[in-house]
PDB file of C-alpha atoms in Angstrom:
ATOM      1  CA  MET X   1     -23.757 -60.113  14.714  1.00 45.00           C
ATOM      2  CA  LYS X   2     -21.906 -58.085  17.383  1.00 50.00           C
ATOM      3  CA  LYS X   3     -18.713 -58.186  15.337  1.00 51.00           C
ATOM      4  CA  ASN X   4     -20.587 -56.886  12.301  1.00 60.00           C
ATOM      5  CA  LYS X   5     -21.774 -53.861  14.285  1.00 59.00           C
ATOM      6  CA  TRP X   6     -18.226 -52.553  14.336  1.00 62.00           C
ATOM      7  CA  LEU X   7     -17.686 -53.134  10.622  1.00 65.00           C
ATOM      8  CA  LYS X   8     -19.717 -50.141   9.431  1.00 65.00           C
ATOM      9  CA  PRO X   9     -18.042 -47.573  11.747  1.00 64.00           C
ATOM     10  CA  LEU X  10     -14.660 -48.994  10.782  1.00 68.00           C
ATOM     11  CA  ILE X  11     -15.457 -48.559   7.094  1.00 72.00           C
ATOM     12  CA  VAL X  12     -16.609 -44.984   7.746  1.00 68.00           C
ATOM     13  CA  ILE X  13     -13.377 -44.167   9.587  1.00 71.00           C
ATOM     14  CA  VAL X  14     -11.257 -45.666   6.798  1.00 76.00           C
ATOM     15  CA  VAL X  15     -13.194 -43.718   4.150  1.00 75.00           C
ATOM     16  CA  ILE X  16     -12.822 -40.449   6.087  1.00 72.00           C
ATOM     17  CA  ALA X  17      -9.089 -41.065   6.555  1.00 74.00           C
ATOM     18  CA  ALA X  18      -8.683 -41.795   2.837  1.00 79.00           C
ATOM     19  CA  ILE X  19     -10.552 -38.600   1.949  1.00 76.00           C
ATOM     20  CA  LEU X  20      -8.384 -36.528   4.294  1.00 72.00           C
ATOM     21  CA  ILE X  21      -5.161 -38.048   2.932  1.00 78.00           C
ATOM     22  CA  GLY X  22      -6.303 -37.489  -0.643  1.00 75.00           C
ATOM     23  CA  ALA X  23      -7.332 -33.908   0.118  1.00 71.00           C
ATOM     24  CA  TYR X  24      -3.968 -33.227   1.774  1.00 70.00           C
ATOM     25  CA  ALA X  25      -2.041 -34.684  -1.168  1.00 72.00           C
ATOM     26  CA  GLY X  26      -4.130 -32.708  -3.648  1.00 70.00           C
ATOM     27  CA  LEU X  27      -3.732 -29.482  -1.698  1.00 66.00           C
ATOM     28  CA  MET X  28       0.048 -29.863  -1.434  1.00 66.00           C
ATOM     29  CA  SER X  29       0.284 -30.651  -5.145  1.00 68.00           C
ATOM     30  CA  TYR X  30      -1.774 -27.570  -5.981  1.00 61.00           C
ATOM     31  CA  LEU X  31       0.172 -25.255  -3.682  1.00 61.00           C
ATOM     32  CA  SER X  32       3.505 -26.474  -5.040  1.00 61.00           C
ATOM     33  CA  SER X  33       2.405 -25.404  -8.516  1.00 59.00           C
ATOM     34  CA  ARG X  34       1.678 -21.821  -7.429  1.00 56.00           C
ATOM     35  CA  SER X  35       4.083 -18.897  -7.697  1.00 52.00           C
ATOM     36  CA  VAL X  36       4.171 -18.656  -3.884  1.00 53.00           C
ATOM     37  CA  SER X  37       5.961 -21.702  -2.483  1.00 55.00           C
ATOM     38  CA  VAL X  38       4.708 -23.327   0.709  1.00 59.00           C
ATOM     39  CA  SER X  39       7.037 -25.295   3.003  1.00 62.00           C
ATOM     40  CA  MET X  40       6.307 -27.631   5.894  1.00 65.00           C
ATOM     41  CA  SER X  41       7.463 -24.918   8.307  1.00 69.00           C
ATOM     42  CA  ASP X  42       4.757 -22.639   6.890  1.00 68.00           C
ATOM     43  CA  ILE X  43       2.143 -25.342   7.429  1.00 70.00           C
ATOM     44  CA  THR X  44       3.375 -26.036  10.956  1.00 75.00           C
ATOM     45  CA  ALA X  45       3.243 -22.345  11.848  1.00 75.00           C
ATOM     46  CA  THR X  46      -0.272 -22.056  10.421  1.00 74.00           C
ATOM     47  CA  VAL X  47      -1.518 -25.107  12.335  1.00 75.00           C
ATOM     48  CA  PHE X  48      -0.013 -23.723  15.550  1.00 79.00           C
ATOM     49  CA  ALA X  49      -1.720 -20.363  14.971  1.00 78.00           C
ATOM     50  CA  LEU X  50      -5.061 -22.162  14.511  1.00 78.00           C
ATOM     51  CA  LYS X  51      -4.639 -24.461  17.514  1.00 80.00           C
ATOM     52  CA  ASP X  52      -7.653 -23.002  19.367  1.00 83.00           C
ATOM     53  CA  TYR X  53      -9.976 -23.702  16.433  1.00 81.00           C
ATOM     54  CA  LEU X  54      -8.551 -27.182  15.978  1.00 80.00           C
ATOM     55  CA  ILE X  55      -8.901 -27.969  19.696  1.00 84.00           C
ATOM     56  CA  VAL X  56     -12.597 -27.031  19.583  1.00 82.00           C
ATOM     57  CA  LEU X  57     -13.064 -29.166  16.480  1.00 80.00           C
ATOM     58  CA  GLY X  58     -11.217 -32.091  18.062  1.00 81.00           C
ATOM     59  CA  VAL X  59     -13.356 -31.936  21.226  1.00 83.00           C
ATOM     60  CA  VAL X  60     -16.574 -31.934  19.191  1.00 81.00           C
ATOM     61  CA  LEU X  61     -15.411 -34.883  17.069  1.00 79.00           C
ATOM     62  CA  VAL X  62     -14.377 -36.864  20.162  1.00 82.00           C
ATOM     63  CA  ILE X  63     -17.786 -36.250  21.748  1.00 82.00           C
ATOM     64  CA  ALA X  64     -19.510 -37.336  18.530  1.00 78.00           C
ATOM     65  CA  ILE X  65     -17.442 -40.543  18.393  1.00 77.00           C
ATOM     66  CA  VAL X  66     -18.177 -41.331  22.051  1.00 79.00           C
ATOM     67  CA  VAL X  67     -21.892 -40.768  21.510  1.00 78.00           C
ATOM     68  CA  ALA X  68     -21.827 -43.012  18.423  1.00 74.00           C
ATOM     69  CA  ILE X  69     -20.090 -45.782  20.392  1.00 75.00           C
ATOM     70  CA  VAL X  70     -22.500 -45.486  23.332  1.00 76.00           C
ATOM     71  CA  ALA X  71     -25.386 -45.715  20.877  1.00 72.00           C
ATOM     72  CA  PHE X  72     -24.569 -49.393  20.315  1.00 70.00           C
ATOM     73  CA  LYS X  73     -26.036 -50.104  23.755  1.00 74.00           C
ATOM     74  CA  PHE X  74     -29.464 -48.951  22.611  1.00 73.00           C
ATOM     75  CA  ARG X  75     -31.894 -50.849  20.453  1.00 71.00           C
ATOM     76  CA  GLN X  76     -32.923 -49.972  16.956  1.00 73.00           C
ATOM     77  CA  PRO X  77     -34.160 -47.576  15.682  1.00 76.00           C
ATOM     78  CA  LEU X  78     -32.939 -45.383  18.556  1.00 73.00           C
ATOM     79  CA  ALA X  79     -29.316 -46.488  18.107  1.00 70.00           C
ATOM     80  CA  GLY X  80     -29.332 -45.608  14.409  1.00 74.00           C
ATOM     81  CA  LEU X  81     -30.950 -42.251  15.142  1.00 77.00           C
ATOM     82  CA  ILE X  82     -28.315 -41.375  17.748  1.00 75.00           C
ATOM     83  CA  ARG X  83     -25.429 -42.374  15.463  1.00 72.00           C
ATOM     84  CA  GLY X  84     -26.942 -40.381  12.601  1.00 77.00           C
ATOM     85  CA  GLU X  85     -27.334 -37.292  14.759  1.00 78.00           C
ATOM     86  CA  ALA X  86     -23.748 -37.671  16.002  1.00 77.00           C
ATOM     87  CA  LEU X  87     -22.511 -37.879  12.401  1.00 78.00           C
ATOM     88  CA  VAL X  88     -24.518 -34.791  11.420  1.00 81.00           C
ATOM     89  CA  ALA X  89     -23.137 -32.890  14.428  1.00 81.00           C
ATOM     90  CA  ALA X  90     -19.561 -33.863  13.505  1.00 79.00           C
ATOM     91  CA  LEU X  91     -20.017 -32.765   9.888  1.00 82.00           C
ATOM     92  CA  LEU X  92     -21.578 -29.461  10.966  1.00 83.00           C
ATOM     93  CA  ALA X  93     -18.688 -28.855  13.378  1.00 81.00           C
ATOM     94  CA  VAL X  94     -16.169 -29.456  10.594  1.00 81.00           C
ATOM     95  CA  LEU X  95     -18.022 -27.157   8.181  1.00 84.00           C
ATOM     96  CA  ILE X  96     -18.444 -24.370  10.738  1.00 85.00           C
ATOM     97  CA  VAL X  97     -14.821 -24.442  11.946  1.00 82.00           C
ATOM     98  CA  VAL X  98     -13.427 -24.617   8.397  1.00 82.00           C
ATOM     99  CA  ASN X  99     -15.614 -21.694   7.308  1.00 83.00           C
ATOM    100  CA  VAL X 100     -14.605 -19.621  10.335  1.00 83.00           C
ATOM    101  CA  ILE X 101     -10.930 -20.301   9.585  1.00 79.00           C
ATOM    102  CA  CYS X 102     -11.204 -19.630   5.850  1.00 79.00           C
ATOM    103  CA  PHE X 103     -13.174 -16.396   6.202  1.00 82.00           C
ATOM    104  CA  GLY X 104     -11.371 -15.300   9.370  1.00 80.00           C
ATOM    105  CA  PRO X 105      -7.660 -15.580  10.229  1.00 78.00           C
ATOM    106  CA  GLU X 106      -6.630 -17.314   6.992  1.00 74.00           C
ATOM    107  CA  TYR X 107      -8.680 -15.276   4.528  1.00 76.00           C
ATOM    108  CA  SER X 108      -5.796 -13.143   3.264  1.00 75.00           C
ATOM    109  CA  LEU X 109      -3.456 -16.128   2.972  1.00 71.00           C
ATOM    110  CA  LEU X 110      -5.971 -18.232   1.045  1.00 72.00           C
ATOM    111  CA  ASN X 111      -6.861 -15.277  -1.153  1.00 74.00           C
ATOM    112  CA  ASN X 112      -3.178 -14.833  -2.095  1.00 70.00           C
ATOM    113  CA  LEU X 113      -2.539 -18.544  -2.633  1.00 67.00           C
ATOM    114  CA  LEU X 114      -5.715 -19.436  -4.511  1.00 69.00           C
ATOM    115  CA  GLY X 115      -6.180 -16.213  -6.433  1.00 68.00           C
ATOM    116  CA  ASP X 116      -5.171 -15.651 -10.021  1.00 68.00           C
ATOM    117  CA  THR X 117      -1.442 -15.342 -10.631  1.00 68.00           C
ATOM    118  CA  TYR X 118      -0.122 -12.410 -12.634  1.00 71.00           C
ATOM    119  CA  LEU X 119       3.508 -12.203 -13.771  1.00 77.00           C
ATOM    120  CA  LEU X 120       5.467  -9.106 -14.724  1.00 80.00           C
ATOM    121  CA  ASN X 121       6.833  -8.917 -18.247  1.00 85.00           C
ATOM    122  CA  ASP X 122      10.509  -8.308 -18.976  1.00 87.00           C
ATOM    123  CA  GLU X 123       9.923  -4.656 -19.878  1.00 90.00           C
ATOM    124  CA  THR X 124       8.279  -3.914 -16.521  1.00 89.00           C
ATOM    125  CA  ILE X 125      11.013  -5.758 -14.620  1.00 89.00           C
ATOM    126  CA  SER X 126      13.729  -3.829 -16.447  1.00 90.00           C
ATOM    127  CA  ALA X 127      12.006  -0.505 -15.752  1.00 91.00           C
ATOM    128  CA  SER X 128      11.670  -1.421 -12.070  1.00 91.00           C
ATOM    129  CA  GLU X 129      15.364  -2.257 -11.808  1.00 90.00           C
ATOM    130  CA  GLU X 130      16.322   1.065 -13.391  1.00 92.00           C
ATOM    131  CA  LEU X 131      14.027   2.936 -10.998  1.00 92.00           C
ATOM    132  CA  VAL X 132      15.540   1.189  -7.971  1.00 88.00           C
ATOM    133  CA  GLU X 133      19.051   2.065  -9.153  1.00 90.00           C
ATOM    134  CA  ASP X 134      18.045   5.710  -9.668  1.00 90.00           C
ATOM    135  CA  ILE X 135      16.550   5.865  -6.156  1.00 88.00           C
ATOM    136  CA  ALA X 136      19.708   4.334  -4.699  1.00 85.00           C
ATOM    137  CA  ASP X 137      21.970   6.739  -6.602  1.00 86.00           C
ATOM    138  CA  GLU X 138      19.991   9.766  -5.436  1.00 85.00           C
ATOM    139  CA  GLY X 139      19.259   8.589  -1.890  1.00 82.00           C
ATOM    140  CA  ILE X 140      22.486   7.023  -0.607  1.00 80.00           C
ATOM    141  CA  VAL X 141      24.823   9.446   1.134  1.00 78.00           C
ATOM    142  CA  LEU X 142      28.451   8.564   1.872  1.00 78.00           C
ATOM    143  CA  LEU X 143      30.474  10.309   4.554  1.00 79.00           C
ATOM    144  CA  LYS X 144      33.672  11.932   3.398  1.00 83.00           C
ATOM    145  CA  ASN X 145      36.679  10.381   5.096  1.00 84.00           C
ATOM    146  CA  ASP X 146      38.767  13.506   5.708  1.00 83.00           C
ATOM    147  CA  ASP X 147      42.377  12.956   6.759  1.00 82.00           C
ATOM    148  CA  ASN X 148      41.810   9.191   6.728  1.00 82.00           C
ATOM    149  CA  ALA X 149      39.912   9.315  10.017  1.00 79.00           C
ATOM    150  CA  LEU X 150      38.540   5.859   9.249  1.00 79.00           C
ATOM    151  CA  PRO X 151      39.382   3.130   9.865  1.00 80.00           C
ATOM    152  CA  LEU X 152      40.420   4.006  13.396  1.00 78.00           C
ATOM    153  CA  SER X 153      44.046   3.421  14.226  1.00 80.00           C
ATOM    154  CA  GLY X 154      45.776   3.685  17.564  1.00 82.00           C
ATOM    155  CA  VAL X 155      42.404   3.971  19.322  1.00 85.00           C
ATOM    156  CA  THR X 156      41.193   1.333  21.777  1.00 87.00           C
ATOM    157  CA  LYS X 157      38.488   3.173  23.752  1.00 90.00           C
ATOM    158  CA  LEU X 158      35.253   4.484  22.259  1.00 90.00           C
ATOM    159  CA  ASN X 159      32.200   6.471  23.322  1.00 92.00           C
ATOM    160  CA  VAL X 160      29.125   5.350  21.389  1.00 91.00           C
ATOM    161  CA  PHE X 161      26.262   7.855  21.446  1.00 91.00           C
ATOM    162  CA  GLY X 162      22.631   7.456  20.468  1.00 86.00           C
ATOM    163  CA  TRP X 163      19.766   5.367  21.844  1.00 84.00           C
ATOM    164  CA  SER X 164      19.836   3.269  18.670  1.00 83.00           C
ATOM    165  CA  SER X 165      23.219   1.936  19.724  1.00 84.00           C
ATOM    166  CA  THR X 166      21.404  -0.170  22.330  1.00 85.00           C
ATOM    167  CA  ASN X 167      18.054  -0.439  20.519  1.00 81.00           C
ATOM    168  CA  PRO X 168      18.695  -0.633  16.773  1.00 79.00           C
ATOM    169  CA  VAL X 169      15.944  -1.206  14.228  1.00 76.00           C
ATOM    170  CA  TYR X 170      16.832  -4.313  12.219  1.00 72.00           C
ATOM    171  CA  GLY X 171      13.755  -4.396  10.017  1.00 70.00           C
ATOM    172  CA  GLY X 172      10.138  -3.375   9.666  1.00 65.00           C
ATOM    173  CA  THR X 173       6.785  -5.132   9.545  1.00 61.00           C
ATOM    174  CA  GLY X 174       5.417  -7.636   7.077  1.00 60.00           C
ATOM    175  CA  SER X 175       8.070  -8.520   4.492  1.00 62.00           C
ATOM    176  CA  GLY X 176      10.586  -6.333   6.343  1.00 64.00           C
ATOM    177  CA  SER X 177      10.446  -8.334   9.595  1.00 65.00           C
ATOM    178  CA  VAL X 178      13.598 -10.166  10.681  1.00 68.00           C
ATOM    179  CA  ASP X 179      14.648 -12.612  13.384  1.00 70.00           C
ATOM    180  CA  GLU X 180      16.579 -10.481  15.871  1.00 70.00           C
ATOM    181  CA  SER X 181      17.694 -13.416  18.023  1.00 73.00           C
ATOM    182  CA  THR X 182      20.818 -13.994  15.905  1.00 77.00           C
ATOM    183  CA  CYS X 183      21.642 -10.370  15.124  1.00 79.00           C
ATOM    184  CA  VAL X 184      24.986  -8.949  16.244  1.00 83.00           C
ATOM    185  CA  THR X 185      24.457  -5.530  17.801  1.00 84.00           C
ATOM    186  CA  LEU X 186      26.621  -2.493  17.083  1.00 87.00           C
ATOM    187  CA  LEU X 187      28.148  -2.657  20.562  1.00 90.00           C
ATOM    188  CA  GLN X 188      28.865  -6.385  20.273  1.00 89.00           C
ATOM    189  CA  GLY X 189      30.536  -5.862  16.909  1.00 89.00           C
ATOM    190  CA  LEU X 190      32.786  -3.119  18.256  1.00 90.00           C
ATOM    191  CA  GLU X 191      33.734  -5.203  21.301  1.00 91.00           C
ATOM    192  CA  GLU X 192      34.534  -8.203  19.112  1.00 90.00           C
ATOM    193  CA  ALA X 193      36.715  -5.895  17.013  1.00 88.00           C
ATOM    194  CA  GLY X 194      38.801  -5.183  20.121  1.00 88.00           C
ATOM    195  CA  PHE X 195      37.451  -1.805  21.232  1.00 90.00           C
ATOM    196  CA  GLU X 196      36.746  -0.964  24.872  1.00 91.00           C
ATOM    197  CA  LEU X 197      33.396   0.836  25.173  1.00 92.00           C
ATOM    198  CA  ASN X 198      32.200   3.380  27.692  1.00 92.00           C
ATOM    199  CA  THR X 199      29.505   1.331  29.458  1.00 90.00           C
ATOM    200  CA  THR X 200      28.257   4.382  31.374  1.00 92.00           C
ATOM    201  CA  ILE X 201      26.759   5.714  28.165  1.00 91.00           C
ATOM    202  CA  SER X 202      25.236   2.409  27.055  1.00 89.00           C
ATOM    203  CA  ASP X 203      23.840   1.800  30.560  1.00 89.00           C
ATOM    204  CA  PHE X 204      22.232   5.249  30.448  1.00 90.00           C
ATOM    205  CA  TYR X 205      20.406   4.407  27.203  1.00 88.00           C
ATOM    206  CA  THR X 206      19.385   0.966  28.496  1.00 86.00           C
ATOM    207  CA  GLU X 207      18.004   2.412  31.720  1.00 86.00           C
ATOM    208  CA  PHE X 208      16.176   5.066  29.734  1.00 83.00           C
ATOM    209  CA  LEU X 209      14.255   2.386  27.795  1.00 76.00           C
ATOM    210  CA  ASP X 210      15.535  -1.150  27.391  1.00 69.00           C
ATOM    211  CA  GLU X 211      13.014  -2.192  24.718  1.00 72.00           C
ATOM    212  CA  ARG X 212      11.817  -0.386  21.642  1.00 67.00           C
ATOM    213  CA  PRO X 213       7.989  -0.178  21.265  1.00 64.00           C
ATOM    214  CA  THR X 214       6.713  -2.893  18.964  1.00 60.00           C
ATOM    215  CA  VAL X 215       5.249  -1.711  15.689  1.00 55.00           C
ATOM    216  CA  GLY X 216       3.041  -4.282  13.957  1.00 52.00           C
ATOM    217  CA  MET X 217       0.801  -4.420  10.937  1.00 48.00           C
ATOM    218  CA  ASN X 218      -2.108  -3.078  13.027  1.00 49.00           C
ATOM    219  CA  GLY X 219      -0.258  -0.316  14.854  1.00 47.00           C
ATOM    220  CA  GLN X 220       2.120   0.243  17.716  1.00 46.00           C
ATOM    221  CA  ASP X 221       1.984  -1.748  20.970  1.00 49.00           C
TER     222      ASP X 221
END
């Protein structure tokens, strides 16, 4: 009889695992069919961002499992009551945490992924391309290279002016954000090209402010 006591919890665990695996497979299949592709790196980043919620959920589930195991030491019907309450508490914890995540930090992401998909027709795409070309034609300004001043020849030493020479802006926020860790700065590029730079100027700008204020989606830090 003691061996049979462990059979029911084992079946429950197997069923829950099967449901989770099936839900994961179904979710990945659904997301792969959407216009916005989702990679494993996206999932990993999302899980890491939600680690606090998942830790709370994990602690509650562990407590519920421990309580359910300890309940075997009690007689019926108390043991069944304790296990039932532990199961209800675990389910409520899952529902609460999932709802907080879905309607909190991941609301915008889920709304974009699960919302209706609308595609632009060829006429709209063509008009957009023409507009972009018109904006580029009217907005881009080229410097006139009088007397073939560029490229520099016979010059090995340079003075580079401007705070942006030490703190350039590589991108913006949202879709304009970039990974700056691999970017080659203006000064590095000039040095690699063989020019000797006036470090007094660059040191002045660095000492003035070595980091540019961070501008995010919710304002400036």
